[in-house]
């Protein structure tokens, strides 16, 4: 299954225009190489951790590593993709429901806390899977974890949830760096999924580099404090790749998306009103039609 999974996902990447995919191995002193270091295949760790920029990340990692993922609950219900994700032993989480429940109980602060924790039930499942993989050499697929918990525009690394680090076992950090065109980036996601896929298909080519960082072995202090462990891994990614960190959360991103979609809905209503009530041309026509000079927002994710 893994062989054919890697093969077909690589074909999908070619179809999407990802002809340039570079795997860069980074040594502790910061030196980079296209070849893995000695003993790389013998590394023992609980799972991979990576920044998250696009749905393309999933296809990319499947084409090389074929890991298991933590995915949104909705993914399990998609035709074909849902069946594949279940066969890959993915874990499914309902993030919006958890955030909504937390917000209802304690407002924005509680929602932020829920987003940061990753959910106690899911964290326990991830912990057990990672412990089995590292300590017992389980035959299960290794976990690929995106501790930001959402996608970004690849310009920043958001705060990490603790779920990927509660097991207190070594992790293999990976950092994605996409190269898009001046017209469109595969990391834009403030739009419906089918629009995003269409725009990706209109571009002739994209590039991406996967930076494989040194194995991160936690200290005793980090094992006892998953939040500290998570932050130190994030700062390691910042150090080696020069992608700066930011402090925006998943709850902040949801608020941003609400603003963008609300703005676009308002503009759609305004255009509809213009069609029903046409005016003259020029400034006078604009005034007659009720145009207010609004600008469409083509937003990039946080």
Short mmCIF file of C-alpha atoms in Angstrom, two decimals:
data_model
loop_
_atom_site.label_atom_id
_atom_site.label_comp_id
_atom_site.label_asym_id
_atom_site.label_seq_id
_atom_site.Cartn_x
_atom_site.Cartn_y
_atom_site.Cartn_z
CA UNK A 1 0.00 0.00 0.00
CA UNK A 2 2.75 2.46 0.94
CA UNK A 3 4.58 1.98 -2.39
CA UNK A 4 1.53 2.69 -4.51
CA UNK A 5 0.46 5.48 -2.20
CA UNK A 6 3.82 7.21 -2.69
CA UNK A 7 3.72 6.61 -6.43
CA UNK A 8 0.23 7.99 -7.09
CA UNK A 9 0.63 10.99 -4.80
CA UNK A 10 3.83 11.88 -6.66
CA UNK A 11 1.85 11.75 -9.91
CA UNK A 12 -0.73 14.07 -8.35
CA UNK A 13 2.03 16.54 -7.43
CA UNK A 14 3.28 16.50 -11.02
CA UNK A 15 -0.26 17.19 -12.25
CA UNK A 16 -0.52 20.14 -9.82
CA UNK A 17 2.70 21.63 -11.19
CA UNK A 18 5.12 20.63 -8.41
CA UNK A 19 8.08 19.73 -10.58
CA UNK A 20 10.70 21.09 -8.19
CA UNK A 21 10.64 19.29 -4.84
CA UNK A 22 13.84 19.46 -2.82
CA UNK A 23 14.61 17.55 0.37
CA UNK A 24 17.29 19.40 2.32
CA UNK A 25 19.02 17.71 5.26
CA UNK A 26 20.23 20.17 7.90
CA UNK A 27 23.05 19.28 10.31
CA UNK A 28 23.31 20.64 13.88
CA UNK A 29 25.83 23.27 12.72
CA UNK A 30 23.39 24.52 10.06
CA UNK A 31 25.11 22.95 7.05
CA UNK A 32 22.74 21.73 4.35
CA UNK A 33 22.96 18.74 2.03
CA UNK A 34 20.76 16.98 -0.49
CA UNK A 35 21.85 13.64 0.97
CA UNK A 36 20.76 12.26 4.34
CA UNK A 37 23.48 12.07 7.01
CA UNK A 38 24.98 8.80 8.20
CA UNK A 39 22.63 6.85 10.43
CA UNK A 40 19.57 8.81 9.29
CA UNK A 41 17.48 5.70 8.57
CA UNK A 42 18.26 4.34 12.03
CA UNK A 43 16.85 7.38 13.83
CA UNK A 44 14.21 6.46 16.40
CA UNK A 45 11.45 8.95 17.15
CA UNK A 46 7.79 9.11 18.03
CA UNK A 47 6.64 11.06 14.97
CA UNK A 48 7.27 13.89 12.55
CA UNK A 49 6.35 17.50 13.35
CA UNK A 50 6.03 20.12 10.62
CA UNK A 51 4.73 23.60 9.91
CA UNK A 52 1.45 23.54 7.98
CA UNK A 53 0.85 25.71 4.92
CA UNK A 54 -1.58 24.02 2.53
CA UNK A 55 -3.59 20.89 1.80
CA UNK A 56 -0.70 20.16 -0.60
CA UNK A 57 1.42 19.36 2.48
CA UNK A 58 -0.52 16.12 2.90
CA UNK A 59 0.09 14.99 -0.67
CA UNK A 60 3.74 16.02 -0.47
CA UNK A 61 4.49 14.03 2.67
CA UNK A 62 2.54 11.04 1.40
CA UNK A 63 4.71 11.00 -1.73
CA UNK A 64 7.87 10.47 0.32
CA UNK A 65 7.11 9.35 3.88
CA UNK A 66 3.53 8.01 3.69
CA UNK A 67 2.74 8.79 7.34
CA UNK A 68 -0.49 8.89 9.32
CA UNK A 69 -2.15 12.24 10.08
CA UNK A 70 -4.43 14.02 12.51
CA UNK A 71 -7.21 15.38 10.29
CA UNK A 72 -10.45 17.30 10.53
CA UNK A 73 -13.51 15.14 11.13
CA UNK A 74 -14.95 16.25 7.79
CA UNK A 75 -12.09 14.53 5.93
CA UNK A 76 -13.32 11.10 7.04
CA UNK A 77 -16.60 11.70 5.18
CA UNK A 78 -15.11 12.71 1.82
CA UNK A 79 -15.52 10.27 -1.09
CA UNK A 80 -12.39 8.15 -1.65
CA UNK A 81 -10.21 10.48 0.46
CA UNK A 82 -12.09 9.44 3.58
CA UNK A 83 -11.50 5.75 2.87
CA UNK A 84 -7.81 6.38 2.16
CA UNK A 85 -7.36 8.41 5.34
CA UNK A 86 -8.93 5.65 7.42
CA UNK A 87 -6.67 3.05 5.79
CA UNK A 88 -3.71 5.27 6.75
CA UNK A 89 -4.76 5.07 10.42
CA UNK A 90 -5.51 8.80 10.63
CA UNK A 91 -6.98 10.31 13.80
CA UNK A 92 -9.95 12.65 13.31
CA UNK A 93 -10.71 15.75 15.39
CA UNK A 94 -13.69 18.14 15.45
CA UNK A 95 -11.88 21.45 16.06
CA UNK A 96 -14.76 23.85 15.41
CA UNK A 97 -17.09 22.03 17.82
CA UNK A 98 -14.44 22.05 20.54
CA UNK A 99 -13.73 25.75 20.08
CA UNK A 100 -17.43 26.61 20.00
CA UNK A 101 -18.07 24.71 23.24
CA UNK A 102 -15.08 26.34 24.94
CA UNK A 103 -16.15 29.81 23.77
CA UNK A 104 -19.69 29.24 25.05
CA UNK A 105 -18.32 28.36 28.46
CA UNK A 106 -15.64 30.99 28.87
CA UNK A 107 -15.38 33.34 25.91
CA UNK A 108 -12.33 33.99 23.73
CA UNK A 109 -9.79 33.15 26.44
CA UNK A 110 -11.29 29.69 26.85
CA UNK A 111 -11.36 29.20 23.07
CA UNK A 112 -7.69 30.13 22.84
CA UNK A 113 -6.89 27.69 25.63
CA UNK A 114 -8.80 24.92 23.87
CA UNK A 115 -6.95 25.62 20.64
CA UNK A 116 -3.62 25.56 22.46
CA UNK A 117 -4.32 22.26 24.20
CA UNK A 118 -5.37 20.44 21.06
CA UNK A 119 -8.11 18.64 23.01
CA UNK A 120 -7.35 16.26 25.88
CA UNK A 121 -8.87 13.20 24.19
CA UNK A 122 -6.94 13.67 20.96
CA UNK A 123 -3.73 14.47 22.85
CA UNK A 124 -4.01 11.15 24.69
CA UNK A 125 -4.49 9.20 21.45
CA UNK A 126 -1.49 10.91 19.89
CA UNK A 127 0.58 10.31 23.03
CA UNK A 128 -0.15 6.59 23.03
CA UNK A 129 0.60 6.23 19.31
CA UNK A 130 3.92 8.07 19.64
CA UNK A 131 4.94 6.06 22.70
CA UNK A 132 4.23 2.79 20.90
CA UNK A 133 6.22 3.93 17.88
CA UNK A 134 9.27 5.07 19.83
CA UNK A 135 9.42 2.66 22.76
CA UNK A 136 8.01 -0.52 21.21
CA UNK A 137 8.88 -0.04 17.54
CA UNK A 138 5.20 -0.40 16.59
CA UNK A 139 4.41 -1.39 13.00
CA UNK A 140 1.86 1.43 12.83
CA UNK A 141 2.52 4.21 10.35
CA UNK A 142 4.50 7.07 11.93
CA UNK A 143 2.45 10.14 12.82
CA UNK A 144 2.88 13.36 10.84
CA UNK A 145 1.78 16.13 13.19
CA UNK A 146 1.12 19.79 12.39
CA UNK A 147 1.30 21.35 15.88
CA UNK A 148 0.14 24.77 14.64
CA UNK A 149 -3.26 23.12 14.22
CA UNK A 150 -4.08 25.09 11.06
CA UNK A 151 -2.50 26.37 7.86
CA UNK A 152 -0.48 29.57 7.49
CA UNK A 153 0.83 31.61 4.56
CA UNK A 154 4.35 30.17 5.06
CA UNK A 155 5.62 33.57 6.21
CA UNK A 156 5.37 32.79 9.94
CA UNK A 157 5.28 29.84 12.33
CA UNK A 158 2.34 30.01 14.73
CA UNK A 159 2.36 28.82 18.37
CA UNK A 160 2.39 25.04 18.74
CA UNK A 161 -0.26 23.00 20.47
CA UNK A 162 1.07 20.61 23.11
CA UNK A 163 -0.54 17.43 21.76
CA UNK A 164 2.47 16.42 19.68
CA UNK A 165 4.78 16.72 22.67
CA UNK A 166 2.94 15.22 25.66
CA UNK A 167 4.52 11.81 25.01
CA UNK A 168 7.93 13.29 25.85
CA UNK A 169 9.67 11.24 23.15
CA UNK A 170 12.06 12.46 20.41
CA UNK A 171 10.49 14.00 17.31
CA UNK A 172 11.78 14.58 13.79
CA UNK A 173 11.17 18.26 12.85
CA UNK A 174 10.46 19.14 9.20
CA UNK A 175 9.94 22.62 7.75
CA UNK A 176 8.22 23.38 4.44
CA UNK A 177 9.18 26.35 2.26
CA UNK A 178 6.95 26.91 -0.76
CA UNK A 179 7.89 28.87 -3.86
CA UNK A 180 4.82 30.24 -5.64
CA UNK A 181 4.32 32.67 -8.50
CA UNK A 182 3.60 36.40 -8.25
CA UNK A 183 -0.03 35.66 -9.14
CA UNK A 184 -0.90 32.82 -6.78
CA UNK A 185 0.58 30.86 -3.89
CA UNK A 186 -0.47 27.34 -2.86
CA UNK A 187 -0.47 28.62 0.73
CA UNK A 188 -3.46 30.93 0.22
CA UNK A 189 -6.55 29.41 1.80
CA UNK A 190 -9.06 32.21 2.46
CA UNK A 191 -11.26 30.84 -0.31
CA UNK A 192 -13.40 27.78 -1.07
CA UNK A 193 -11.41 24.61 -1.65
CA UNK A 194 -12.53 24.12 -5.26
CA UNK A 195 -11.42 27.68 -6.11
CA UNK A 196 -8.02 26.99 -4.58
CA UNK A 197 -7.55 23.78 -6.54
CA UNK A 198 -8.60 25.50 -9.78
CA UNK A 199 -6.12 28.34 -9.26
CA UNK A 200 -3.32 25.88 -8.52
CA UNK A 201 -4.09 24.10 -11.80
CA UNK A 202 -3.85 27.39 -13.72
CA UNK A 203 -0.23 27.91 -12.70
CA UNK A 204 2.47 26.17 -14.81
CA UNK A 205 4.76 25.28 -11.92
CA UNK A 206 5.48 25.56 -8.21
CA UNK A 207 8.45 24.68 -6.05
CA UNK A 208 8.84 23.48 -2.48
CA UNK A 209 11.74 22.59 -0.19
CA UNK A 210 11.42 20.26 2.78
CA UNK A 211 14.05 21.00 5.42
CA UNK A 212 14.80 17.91 7.50
CA UNK A 213 16.20 19.27 10.77
CA UNK A 214 18.31 17.42 13.35
CA UNK A 215 16.44 14.95 15.52
CA UNK A 216 15.07 16.70 18.62
CA UNK A 217 15.58 14.73 21.84
CA UNK A 218 13.78 16.41 24.77
CA UNK A 219 15.46 17.15 28.08
CA UNK A 220 13.96 16.01 31.38
CA UNK A 221 12.58 19.52 31.88
CA UNK A 222 10.90 19.41 28.45
CA UNK A 223 9.47 15.96 29.11
CA UNK A 224 7.83 17.33 32.25
CA UNK A 225 6.52 20.44 30.46
CA UNK A 226 5.01 19.76 26.99
CA UNK A 227 4.42 23.49 26.45
CA UNK A 228 8.14 24.18 26.90
CA UNK A 229 9.02 21.25 24.63
CA UNK A 230 6.64 22.56 21.93
CA UNK A 231 8.01 26.10 22.08
CA UNK A 232 11.64 24.96 21.94
CA UNK A 233 10.97 22.86 18.84
CA UNK A 234 9.24 25.85 17.23
CA UNK A 235 12.23 28.07 17.99
CA UNK A 236 14.51 25.42 16.51
CA UNK A 237 12.54 25.63 13.27
CA UNK A 238 12.82 29.42 13.33
CA UNK A 239 16.57 29.23 13.93
CA UNK A 240 17.39 26.86 11.07
CA UNK A 241 14.96 28.16 8.42
CA UNK A 242 14.70 31.90 9.26
CA UNK A 243 10.89 31.77 9.08
CA UNK A 244 9.88 34.11 11.94
CA UNK A 245 7.45 33.13 14.66
CA UNK A 246 4.17 34.90 15.43
CA UNK A 247 1.67 34.68 18.28
CA UNK A 248 -1.62 34.46 16.37
CA UNK A 249 -3.80 31.46 17.25
CA UNK A 250 -6.32 29.29 15.42
CA UNK A 251 -9.11 31.28 17.09
CA UNK A 252 -7.57 34.49 15.65
CA UNK A 253 -7.54 32.92 12.21
CA UNK A 254 -11.22 32.00 12.47
CA UNK A 255 -12.03 35.63 13.34
CA UNK A 256 -9.98 36.79 10.35
CA UNK A 257 -11.82 34.40 8.02
CA UNK A 258 -15.18 35.62 9.35
CA UNK A 259 -14.15 39.16 8.49
CA UNK A 260 -12.99 38.20 4.98
CA UNK A 261 -16.09 36.16 4.14
CA UNK A 262 -18.35 38.88 5.58
CA UNK A 263 -16.61 41.52 3.49
CA UNK A 264 -16.95 39.45 0.33
CA UNK A 265 -20.63 38.75 1.06
CA UNK A 266 -21.28 42.49 1.48
CA UNK A 267 -19.61 43.24 -1.84
CA UNK A 268 -21.69 40.55 -3.56
CA UNK A 269 -24.85 42.18 -2.24
CA UNK A 270 -23.66 45.58 -3.42
CA UNK A 271 -23.00 44.25 -6.92
CA UNK A 272 -26.45 42.72 -6.98
CA UNK A 273 -27.96 46.06 -6.03
CA UNK A 274 -26.00 47.75 -8.82
CA UNK A 275 -27.40 45.36 -11.42
CA UNK A 276 -30.96 46.00 -10.25
CA UNK A 277 -30.43 49.77 -10.04
CA UNK A 278 -28.08 50.76 -12.88
CA UNK A 279 -26.87 54.35 -12.96
CA UNK A 280 -24.88 56.55 -15.28
CA UNK A 281 -21.19 56.43 -16.00
CA UNK A 282 -18.26 57.94 -14.16
CA UNK A 283 -18.48 59.42 -10.66
CA UNK A 284 -22.08 60.45 -11.03
CA UNK A 285 -23.01 56.93 -12.09
CA UNK A 286 -21.11 55.49 -9.16
CA UNK A 287 -23.00 57.70 -6.76
CA UNK A 288 -26.35 56.85 -8.36
CA UNK A 289 -25.61 53.11 -8.16
CA UNK A 290 -24.50 53.36 -4.54
CA UNK A 291 -20.89 52.33 -5.15
CA UNK A 292 -18.73 53.08 -2.13
CA UNK A 293 -15.27 52.35 -3.48
CA UNK A 294 -14.90 49.01 -1.66
CA UNK A 295 -11.98 46.80 -2.56
CA UNK A 296 -12.25 43.03 -2.85
CA UNK A 297 -10.08 41.28 -0.31
CA UNK A 298 -7.95 38.43 -1.68
CA UNK A 299 -6.68 37.39 1.69
CA UNK A 300 -3.72 35.27 2.65
CA UNK A 301 -4.07 33.04 5.69
CA UNK A 302 -2.39 34.15 8.91
#
